[in-house]
Short mmCIF file of C-alpha atoms in Angstrom, two decimals:
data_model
loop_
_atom_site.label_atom_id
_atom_site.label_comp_id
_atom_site.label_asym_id
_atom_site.label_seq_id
_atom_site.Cartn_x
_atom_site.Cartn_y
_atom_site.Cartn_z
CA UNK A 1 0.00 0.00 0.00
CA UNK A 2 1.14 3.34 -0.88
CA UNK A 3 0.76 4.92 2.67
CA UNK A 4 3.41 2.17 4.44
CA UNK A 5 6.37 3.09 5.04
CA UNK A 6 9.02 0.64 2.96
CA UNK A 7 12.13 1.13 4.70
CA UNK A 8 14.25 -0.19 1.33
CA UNK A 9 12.63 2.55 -0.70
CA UNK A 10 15.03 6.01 -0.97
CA UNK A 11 12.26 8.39 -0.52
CA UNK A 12 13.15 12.41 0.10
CA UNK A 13 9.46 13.46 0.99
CA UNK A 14 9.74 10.74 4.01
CA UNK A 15 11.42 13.47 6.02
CA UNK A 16 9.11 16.41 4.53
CA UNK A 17 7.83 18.36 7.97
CA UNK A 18 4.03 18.60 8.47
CA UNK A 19 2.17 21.36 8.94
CA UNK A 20 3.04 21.04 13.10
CA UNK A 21 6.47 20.29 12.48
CA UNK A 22 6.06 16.57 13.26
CA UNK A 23 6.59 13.57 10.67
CA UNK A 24 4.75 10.52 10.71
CA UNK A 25 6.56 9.25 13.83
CA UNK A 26 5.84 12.08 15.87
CA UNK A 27 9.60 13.06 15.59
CA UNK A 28 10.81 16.39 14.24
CA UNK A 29 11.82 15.48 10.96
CA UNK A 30 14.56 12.85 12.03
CA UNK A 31 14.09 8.89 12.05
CA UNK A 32 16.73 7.77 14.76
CA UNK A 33 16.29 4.17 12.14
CA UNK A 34 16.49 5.79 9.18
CA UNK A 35 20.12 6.42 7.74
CA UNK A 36 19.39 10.00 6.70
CA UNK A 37 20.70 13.39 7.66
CA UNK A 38 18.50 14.81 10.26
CA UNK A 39 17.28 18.57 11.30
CA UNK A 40 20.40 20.57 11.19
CA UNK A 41 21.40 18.58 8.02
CA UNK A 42 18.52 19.77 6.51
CA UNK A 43 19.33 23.51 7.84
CA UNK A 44 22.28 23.13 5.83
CA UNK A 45 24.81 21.03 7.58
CA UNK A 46 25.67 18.08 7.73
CA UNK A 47 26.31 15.03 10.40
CA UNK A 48 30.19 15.69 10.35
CA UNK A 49 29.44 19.53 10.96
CA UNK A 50 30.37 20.32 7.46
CA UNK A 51 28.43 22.96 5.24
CA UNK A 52 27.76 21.52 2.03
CA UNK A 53 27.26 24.16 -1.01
CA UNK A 54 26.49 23.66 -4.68
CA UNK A 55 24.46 21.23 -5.83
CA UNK A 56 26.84 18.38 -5.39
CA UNK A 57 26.00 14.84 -4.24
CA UNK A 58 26.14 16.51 -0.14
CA UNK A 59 23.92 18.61 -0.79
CA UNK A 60 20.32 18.13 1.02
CA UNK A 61 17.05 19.66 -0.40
CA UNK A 62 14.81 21.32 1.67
CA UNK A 63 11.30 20.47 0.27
CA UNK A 64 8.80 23.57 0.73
CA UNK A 65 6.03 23.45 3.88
CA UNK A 66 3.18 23.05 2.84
CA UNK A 67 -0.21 24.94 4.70
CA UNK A 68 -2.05 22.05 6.33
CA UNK A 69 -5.07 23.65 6.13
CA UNK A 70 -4.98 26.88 3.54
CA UNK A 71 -7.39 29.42 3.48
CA UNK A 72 -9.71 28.55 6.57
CA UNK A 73 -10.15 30.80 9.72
CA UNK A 74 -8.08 29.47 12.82
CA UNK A 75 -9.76 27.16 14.93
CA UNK A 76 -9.65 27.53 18.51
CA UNK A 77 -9.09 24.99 21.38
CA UNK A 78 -12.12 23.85 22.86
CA UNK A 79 -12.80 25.95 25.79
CA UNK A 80 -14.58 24.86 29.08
CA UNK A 81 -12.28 23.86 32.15
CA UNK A 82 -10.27 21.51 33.01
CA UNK A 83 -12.40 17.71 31.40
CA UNK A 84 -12.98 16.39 35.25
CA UNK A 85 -14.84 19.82 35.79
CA UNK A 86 -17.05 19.63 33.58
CA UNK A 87 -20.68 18.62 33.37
CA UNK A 88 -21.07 16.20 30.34
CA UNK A 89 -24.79 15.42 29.17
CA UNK A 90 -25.63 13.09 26.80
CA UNK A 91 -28.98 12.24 24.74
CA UNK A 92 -30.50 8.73 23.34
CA UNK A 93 -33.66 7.48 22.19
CA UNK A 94 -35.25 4.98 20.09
CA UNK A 95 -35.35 5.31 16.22
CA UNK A 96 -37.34 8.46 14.60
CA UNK A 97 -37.91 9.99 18.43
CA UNK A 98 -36.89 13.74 17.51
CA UNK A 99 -33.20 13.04 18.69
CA UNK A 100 -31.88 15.73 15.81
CA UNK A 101 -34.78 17.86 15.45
CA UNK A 102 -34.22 18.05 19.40
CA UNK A 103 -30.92 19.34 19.28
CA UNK A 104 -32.10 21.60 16.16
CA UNK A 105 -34.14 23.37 18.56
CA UNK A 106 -31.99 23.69 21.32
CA UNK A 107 -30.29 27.07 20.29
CA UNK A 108 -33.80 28.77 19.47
CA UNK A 109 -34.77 27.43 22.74
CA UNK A 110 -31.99 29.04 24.56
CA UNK A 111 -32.97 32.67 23.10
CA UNK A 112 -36.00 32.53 23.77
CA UNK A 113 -35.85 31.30 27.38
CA UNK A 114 -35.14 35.26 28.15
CA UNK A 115 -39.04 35.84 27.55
CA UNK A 116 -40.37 34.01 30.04
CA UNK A 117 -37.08 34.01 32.82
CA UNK A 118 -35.15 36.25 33.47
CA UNK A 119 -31.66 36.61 31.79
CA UNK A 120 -30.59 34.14 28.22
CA UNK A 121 -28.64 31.21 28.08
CA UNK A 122 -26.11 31.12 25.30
CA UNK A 123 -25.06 28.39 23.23
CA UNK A 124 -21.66 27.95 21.16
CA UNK A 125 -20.25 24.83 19.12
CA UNK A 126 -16.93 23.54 20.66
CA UNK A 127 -15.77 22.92 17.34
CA UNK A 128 -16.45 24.61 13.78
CA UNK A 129 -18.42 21.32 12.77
CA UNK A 130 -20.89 21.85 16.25
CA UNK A 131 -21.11 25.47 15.84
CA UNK A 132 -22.39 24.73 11.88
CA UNK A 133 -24.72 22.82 13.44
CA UNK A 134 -26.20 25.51 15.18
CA UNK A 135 -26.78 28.03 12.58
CA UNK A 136 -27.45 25.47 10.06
CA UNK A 137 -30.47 24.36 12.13
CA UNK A 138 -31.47 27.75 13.27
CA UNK A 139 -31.77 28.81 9.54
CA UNK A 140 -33.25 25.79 8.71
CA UNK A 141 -36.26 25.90 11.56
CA UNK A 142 -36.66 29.67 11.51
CA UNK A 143 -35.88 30.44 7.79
CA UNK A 144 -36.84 27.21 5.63
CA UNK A 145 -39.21 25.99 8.08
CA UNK A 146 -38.23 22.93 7.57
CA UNK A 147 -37.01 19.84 9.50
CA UNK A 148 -34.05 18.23 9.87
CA UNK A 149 -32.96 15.02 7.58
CA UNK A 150 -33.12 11.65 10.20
CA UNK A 151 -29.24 10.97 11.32
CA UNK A 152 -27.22 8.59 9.62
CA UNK A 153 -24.42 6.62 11.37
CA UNK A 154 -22.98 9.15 14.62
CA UNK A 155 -21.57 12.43 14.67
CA UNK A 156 -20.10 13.58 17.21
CA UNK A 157 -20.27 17.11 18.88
CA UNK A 158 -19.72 19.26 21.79
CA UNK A 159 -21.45 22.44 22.55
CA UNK A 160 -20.45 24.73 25.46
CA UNK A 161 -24.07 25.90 26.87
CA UNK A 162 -23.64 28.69 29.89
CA UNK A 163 -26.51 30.51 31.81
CA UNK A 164 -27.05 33.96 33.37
CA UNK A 165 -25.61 34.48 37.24
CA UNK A 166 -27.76 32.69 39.63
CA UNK A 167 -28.83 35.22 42.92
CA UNK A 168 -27.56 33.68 46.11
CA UNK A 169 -28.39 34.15 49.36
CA UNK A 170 -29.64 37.95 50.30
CA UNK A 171 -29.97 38.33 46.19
CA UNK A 172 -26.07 38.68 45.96
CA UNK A 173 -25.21 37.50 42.54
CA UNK A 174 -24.13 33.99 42.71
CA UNK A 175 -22.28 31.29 40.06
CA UNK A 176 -22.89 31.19 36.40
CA UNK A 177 -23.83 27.92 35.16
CA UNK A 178 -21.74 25.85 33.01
CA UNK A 179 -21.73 22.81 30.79
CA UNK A 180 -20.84 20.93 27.99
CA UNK A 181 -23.58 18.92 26.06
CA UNK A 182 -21.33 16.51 24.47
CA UNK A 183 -23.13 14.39 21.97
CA UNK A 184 -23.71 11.47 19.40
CA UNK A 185 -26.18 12.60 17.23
CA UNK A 186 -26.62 8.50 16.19
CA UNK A 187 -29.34 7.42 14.19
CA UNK A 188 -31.28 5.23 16.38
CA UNK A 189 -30.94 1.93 14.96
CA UNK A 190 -27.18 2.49 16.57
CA UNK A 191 -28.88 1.83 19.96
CA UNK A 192 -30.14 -1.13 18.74
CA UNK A 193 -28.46 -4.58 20.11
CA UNK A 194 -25.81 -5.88 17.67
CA UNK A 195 -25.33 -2.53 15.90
CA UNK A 196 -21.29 -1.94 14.96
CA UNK A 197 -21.46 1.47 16.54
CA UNK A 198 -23.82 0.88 19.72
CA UNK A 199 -19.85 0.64 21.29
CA UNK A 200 -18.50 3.69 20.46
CA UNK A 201 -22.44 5.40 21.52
CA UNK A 202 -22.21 3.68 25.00
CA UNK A 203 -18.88 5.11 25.77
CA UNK A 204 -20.08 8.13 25.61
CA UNK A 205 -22.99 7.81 27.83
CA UNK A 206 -20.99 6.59 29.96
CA UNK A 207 -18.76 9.34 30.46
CA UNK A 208 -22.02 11.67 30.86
CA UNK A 209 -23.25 12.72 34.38
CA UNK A 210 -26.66 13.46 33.31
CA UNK A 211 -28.63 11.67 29.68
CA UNK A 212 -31.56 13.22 27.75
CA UNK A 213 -33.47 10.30 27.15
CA UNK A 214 -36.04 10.88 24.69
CA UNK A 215 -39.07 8.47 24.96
CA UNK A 216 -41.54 8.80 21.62
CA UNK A 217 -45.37 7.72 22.51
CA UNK A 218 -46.47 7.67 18.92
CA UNK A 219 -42.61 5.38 17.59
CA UNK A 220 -43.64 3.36 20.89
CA UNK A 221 -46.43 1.75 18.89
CA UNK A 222 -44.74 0.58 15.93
CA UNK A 223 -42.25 -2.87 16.07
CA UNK A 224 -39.65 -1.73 14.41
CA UNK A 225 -39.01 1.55 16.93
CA UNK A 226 -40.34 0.43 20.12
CA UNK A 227 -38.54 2.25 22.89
CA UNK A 228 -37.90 -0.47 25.01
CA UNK A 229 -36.13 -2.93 22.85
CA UNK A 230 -33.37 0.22 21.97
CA UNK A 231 -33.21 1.14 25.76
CA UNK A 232 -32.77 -2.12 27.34
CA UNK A 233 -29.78 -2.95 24.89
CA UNK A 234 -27.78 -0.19 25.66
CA UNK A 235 -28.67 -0.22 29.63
CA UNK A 236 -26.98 -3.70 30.23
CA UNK A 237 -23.92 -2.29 27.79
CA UNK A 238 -23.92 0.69 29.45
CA UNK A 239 -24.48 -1.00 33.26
CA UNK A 240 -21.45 -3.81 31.96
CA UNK A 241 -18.95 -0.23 31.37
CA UNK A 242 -19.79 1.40 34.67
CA UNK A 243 -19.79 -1.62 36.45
CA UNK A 244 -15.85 -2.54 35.57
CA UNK A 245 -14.67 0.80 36.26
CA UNK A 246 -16.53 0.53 39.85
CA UNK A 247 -18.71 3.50 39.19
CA UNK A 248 -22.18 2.17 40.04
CA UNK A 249 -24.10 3.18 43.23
CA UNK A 250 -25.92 1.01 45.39
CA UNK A 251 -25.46 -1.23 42.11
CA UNK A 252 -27.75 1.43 39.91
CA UNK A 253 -25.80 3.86 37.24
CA UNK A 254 -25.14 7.02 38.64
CA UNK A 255 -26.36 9.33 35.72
CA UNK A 256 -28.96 11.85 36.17
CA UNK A 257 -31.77 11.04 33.69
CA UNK A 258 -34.59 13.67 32.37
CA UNK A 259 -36.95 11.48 30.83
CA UNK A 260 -38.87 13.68 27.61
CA UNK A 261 -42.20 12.64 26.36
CA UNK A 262 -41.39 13.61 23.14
CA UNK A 263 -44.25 15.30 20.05
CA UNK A 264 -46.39 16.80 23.08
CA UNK A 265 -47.57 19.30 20.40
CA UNK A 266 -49.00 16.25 18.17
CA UNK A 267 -52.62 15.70 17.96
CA UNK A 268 -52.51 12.23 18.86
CA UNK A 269 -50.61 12.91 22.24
CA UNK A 270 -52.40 16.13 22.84
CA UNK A 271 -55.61 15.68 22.51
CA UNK A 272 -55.65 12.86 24.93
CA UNK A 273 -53.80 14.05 27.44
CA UNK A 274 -56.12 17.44 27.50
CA UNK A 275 -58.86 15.13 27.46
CA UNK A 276 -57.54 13.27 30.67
CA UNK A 277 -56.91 16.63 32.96
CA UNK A 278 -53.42 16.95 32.53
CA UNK A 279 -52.50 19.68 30.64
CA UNK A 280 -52.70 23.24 31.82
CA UNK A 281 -52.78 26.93 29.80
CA UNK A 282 -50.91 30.11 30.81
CA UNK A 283 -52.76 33.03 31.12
CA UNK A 284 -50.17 35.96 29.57
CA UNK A 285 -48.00 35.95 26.25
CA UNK A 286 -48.54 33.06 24.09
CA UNK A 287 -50.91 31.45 26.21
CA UNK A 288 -49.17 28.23 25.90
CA UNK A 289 -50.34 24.97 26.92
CA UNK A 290 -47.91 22.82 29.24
CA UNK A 291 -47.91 19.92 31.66
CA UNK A 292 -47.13 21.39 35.25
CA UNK A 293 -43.64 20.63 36.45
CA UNK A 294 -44.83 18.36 39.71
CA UNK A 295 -47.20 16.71 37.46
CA UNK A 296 -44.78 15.02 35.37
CA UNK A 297 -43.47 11.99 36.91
CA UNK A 298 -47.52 11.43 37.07
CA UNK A 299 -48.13 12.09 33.43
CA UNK A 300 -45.39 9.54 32.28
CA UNK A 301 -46.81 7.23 34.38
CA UNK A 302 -50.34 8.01 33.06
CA UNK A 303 -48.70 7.75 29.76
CA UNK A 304 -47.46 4.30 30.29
CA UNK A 305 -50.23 2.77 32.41
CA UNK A 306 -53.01 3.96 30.43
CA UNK A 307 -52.02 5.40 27.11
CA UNK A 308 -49.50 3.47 25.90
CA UNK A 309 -49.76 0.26 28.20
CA UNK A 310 -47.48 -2.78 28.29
CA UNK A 311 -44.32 -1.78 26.36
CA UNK A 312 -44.33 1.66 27.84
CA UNK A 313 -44.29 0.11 31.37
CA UNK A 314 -41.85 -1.83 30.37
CA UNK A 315 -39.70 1.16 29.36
CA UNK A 316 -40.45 2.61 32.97
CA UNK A 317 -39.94 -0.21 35.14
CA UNK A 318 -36.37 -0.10 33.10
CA UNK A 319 -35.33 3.28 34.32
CA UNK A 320 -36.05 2.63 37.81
CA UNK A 321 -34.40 -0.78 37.72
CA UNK A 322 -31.31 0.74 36.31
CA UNK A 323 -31.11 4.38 37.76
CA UNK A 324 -32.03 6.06 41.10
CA UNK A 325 -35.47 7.23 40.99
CA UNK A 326 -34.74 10.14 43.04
CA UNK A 327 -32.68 11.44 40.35
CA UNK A 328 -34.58 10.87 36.87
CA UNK A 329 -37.12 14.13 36.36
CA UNK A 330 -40.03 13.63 33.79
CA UNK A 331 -41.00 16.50 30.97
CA UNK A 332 -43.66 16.63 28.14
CA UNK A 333 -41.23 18.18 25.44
CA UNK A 334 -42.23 19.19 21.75
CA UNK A 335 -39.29 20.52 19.76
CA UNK A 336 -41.21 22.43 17.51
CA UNK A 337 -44.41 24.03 20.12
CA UNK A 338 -47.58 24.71 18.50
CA UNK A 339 -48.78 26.76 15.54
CA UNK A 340 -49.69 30.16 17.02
CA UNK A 341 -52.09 32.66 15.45
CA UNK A 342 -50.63 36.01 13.79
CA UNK A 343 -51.01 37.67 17.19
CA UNK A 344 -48.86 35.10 18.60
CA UNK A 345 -51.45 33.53 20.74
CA UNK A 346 -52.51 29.80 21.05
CA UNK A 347 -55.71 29.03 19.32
CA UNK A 348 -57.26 25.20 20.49
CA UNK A 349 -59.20 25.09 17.24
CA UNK A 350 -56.00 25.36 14.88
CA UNK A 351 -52.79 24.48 16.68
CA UNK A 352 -51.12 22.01 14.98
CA UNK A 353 -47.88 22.96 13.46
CA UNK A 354 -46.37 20.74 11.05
CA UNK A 355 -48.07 20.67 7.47
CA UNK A 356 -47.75 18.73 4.28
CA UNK A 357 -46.17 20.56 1.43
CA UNK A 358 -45.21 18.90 -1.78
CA UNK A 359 -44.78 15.71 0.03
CA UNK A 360 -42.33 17.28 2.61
CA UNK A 361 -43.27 18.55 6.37
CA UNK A 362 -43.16 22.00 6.92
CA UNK A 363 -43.84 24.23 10.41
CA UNK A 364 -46.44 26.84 9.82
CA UNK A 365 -45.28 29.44 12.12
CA UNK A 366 -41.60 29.92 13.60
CA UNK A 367 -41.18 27.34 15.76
CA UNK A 368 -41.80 28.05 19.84
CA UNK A 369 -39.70 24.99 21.35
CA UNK A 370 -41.37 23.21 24.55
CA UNK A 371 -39.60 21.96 27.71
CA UNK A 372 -36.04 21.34 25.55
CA UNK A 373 -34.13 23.41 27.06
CA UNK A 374 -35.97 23.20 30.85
CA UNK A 375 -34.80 19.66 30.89
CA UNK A 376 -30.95 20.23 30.63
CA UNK A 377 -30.57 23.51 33.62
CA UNK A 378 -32.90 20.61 35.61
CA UNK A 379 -29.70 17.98 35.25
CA UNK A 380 -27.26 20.55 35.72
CA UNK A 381 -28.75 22.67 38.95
CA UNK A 382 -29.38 18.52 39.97
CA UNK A 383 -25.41 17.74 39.09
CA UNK A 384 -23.55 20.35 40.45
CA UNK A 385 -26.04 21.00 43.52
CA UNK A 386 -25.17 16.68 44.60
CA UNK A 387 -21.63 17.38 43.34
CA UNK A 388 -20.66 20.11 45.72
CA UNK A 389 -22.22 18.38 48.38
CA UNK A 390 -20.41 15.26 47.95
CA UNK A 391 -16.93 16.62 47.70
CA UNK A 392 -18.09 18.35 51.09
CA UNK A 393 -18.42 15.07 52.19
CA UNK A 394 -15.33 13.34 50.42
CA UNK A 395 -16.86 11.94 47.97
CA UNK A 396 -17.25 12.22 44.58
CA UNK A 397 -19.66 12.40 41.87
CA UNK A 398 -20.87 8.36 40.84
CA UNK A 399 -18.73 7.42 43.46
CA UNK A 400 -20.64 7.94 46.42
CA UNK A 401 -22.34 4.54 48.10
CA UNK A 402 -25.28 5.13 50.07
#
């Protein structure tokens, strides 16, 4: 193959330097193996401390540098603290559950979370391939009104997400929150058991403190994506990884879990749960509709027990086999909100968003994003709040035994 190294072969470019001054052993520009002048040879002496001139047969070429990357904008490191600082979160879910459309919304989310609390939360890619994402799927919600194409395969990204100064005691300004939502975006199949890449996805979670874990109502009833085949595959992977680096507490995972009921806005999930009491209206602004925040570990449970029934229970009884109860938290999330009138109000007669154009799905109004963002401060107030108190106490987070 061309890309070997042949040690018999007299090649010059074998000592070319790369665009960070190392060759392909990691050495700069000298082969201790290789019977070749080195550096200063190539600065124009050689190993006898002899200058050579001319062109004679002592004479060694200096081959040009080449720009390893020409014309592009410099690329920061990634910023964020020290990697044992940090707050990782991670997101999975079952084929076709909103994973990407989910993470589409999360930037519009985050600026709009300023109308309804006070200060913004910003959100910046890690990388120029996460922060692409971001205004690729800003323009594309906002702009096209589109959504976005289902994930093929994983991609992995990083975004740096930090809040507005919390008050502390007596209203004095307190800490800023901080953390990284470092992702797969992985089709779901990749969950599946047997997949090549289901690996490489569990790793990740397991590195996370806290997991997004999508659950789709309206996927849940269809074979081929049921939510609990998909999440029972990668809990005893993921349970197996913890396990043999001794992380698991009280033999349960330590992650932080915020369970989303995915599509809340979609007729066939909002209807019903109007119908069964559970879903409330504010009064000012857009008037939205929303599940109360203590109502919904009850909801999910409503949604399992009575809406869904035996594979959704399945799904729950899952969760609380494999995590702490006392730290999973329970949302009723729609990426995309409802279709608001032109006055920017919520209209029961005419709310649903999505339409059918030309054979392709398309948001009526600008989307108004539900419980996405809610769901990660939850997991990190949760996170650093047990952390702090755990290092008061010696411990550390995952690795405290109760």
């Amino acid at each position: 193959m061309d890309d070997l190294y042949d040690p018999n072969r007299n090649d010059p470019t074998r000592n070319a330097p790369s665009g960070n001054g190392l060759n392909g052993n990691g050495l700069n520009g000298h082969d201790p193996n290789r019977n070749e002048p080195d550096r200063a040879a190539a600065d124009g002496a050689d190993n006898r401390g002899n200058t050579p001139t001319g062109d004679g047969p002592g004479t060694v070429p200096t081959p040009p540098v080449p720009d390893s990357v020409p014309n592009s904008t410099p690329e920061r490191i990634p910023s964020g603290g020290p990697d044992a600082d940090r707050i990782r979160i991670g997101l999975w879910g079952a084929p076709r559950s909103g994973k990407t459309t989910y993470l589409t919304a999360l930037p519009l989310a985050a600026m709009q979370h300023q109308r309804y609390h006070d200060g913004g939360w910003n959100i910046s890619g890690m990388t120029a391939e996460a922060g692409a994402f971001l205004s690729r799927g800003m323009d594309l919600l906002t702009r096209q009104r589109a959504f976005p194409e289902a994930t093929m395969g994983v991609r992995e990204m990083a975004w740096s997400i930090q809040g507005p100064k919390r008050k502390g005691r007596l209203g004095i300004s307190g800490r800023r929150p901080s953390f990284v939502l470092d992702i797969q975006d992985a089709a779901g199949e990749v969950f599946g058991d047997g997949h090549p890449q289901q690996a490489q996805l569990v790793g990740q979670l397991a590195r996370s403190h806290g997991l997004i874990y999508l659950f789709d109502p309206l996927g849940d009833a269809e074979t081929a994506t049921e939510s609990f085949n998909f999440l029972q595959s990668t809990l005893t992977q993921l349970t197996a990884q913890v396990r043999n680096r001794q992380g698991l507490v009280d033999g349960r995972l330590p992650h932080y879990v915020s369970v989303c009921v995915a599509k809340f806005d979609h007729p066939d999930i909002f209807r019903p749960a109007v119908e069964a009491g559970w879903v409330t209206q504010d009064t000012v602004g857009a008037q939205l509709p929303r599940v109360p925040a203590e109502q919904g570990e009850k909801f999910f449970q409503w949604m399992c027990d009575d809406f869904r029934g035996a594979n959704a229970r399945l799904v729950r009884d899952a969760l609380h086999a494999y995590f702490d109860p006392r730290r999973i938290s329970y949302y009723a999330t729609s990426a995309v909100g409802f279709r608001l009138t032109p006055q920017h109000v919520f209209d029961y007669r005419d709310y649903v968003q999505p339409i059918e154009v030309d054979g392709t799905s398309r948001l009526r109004t600008s989307p108004e994003p539900i419980n996405v963002l809610e769901p990660l401060i939850d997991l990190e107030e949760r996170i650093y709040r047990d952390r702090g108190r755990e290092r008061g106490l010696g411990g550390r987070l995952g690795g405290k035994r109760r």
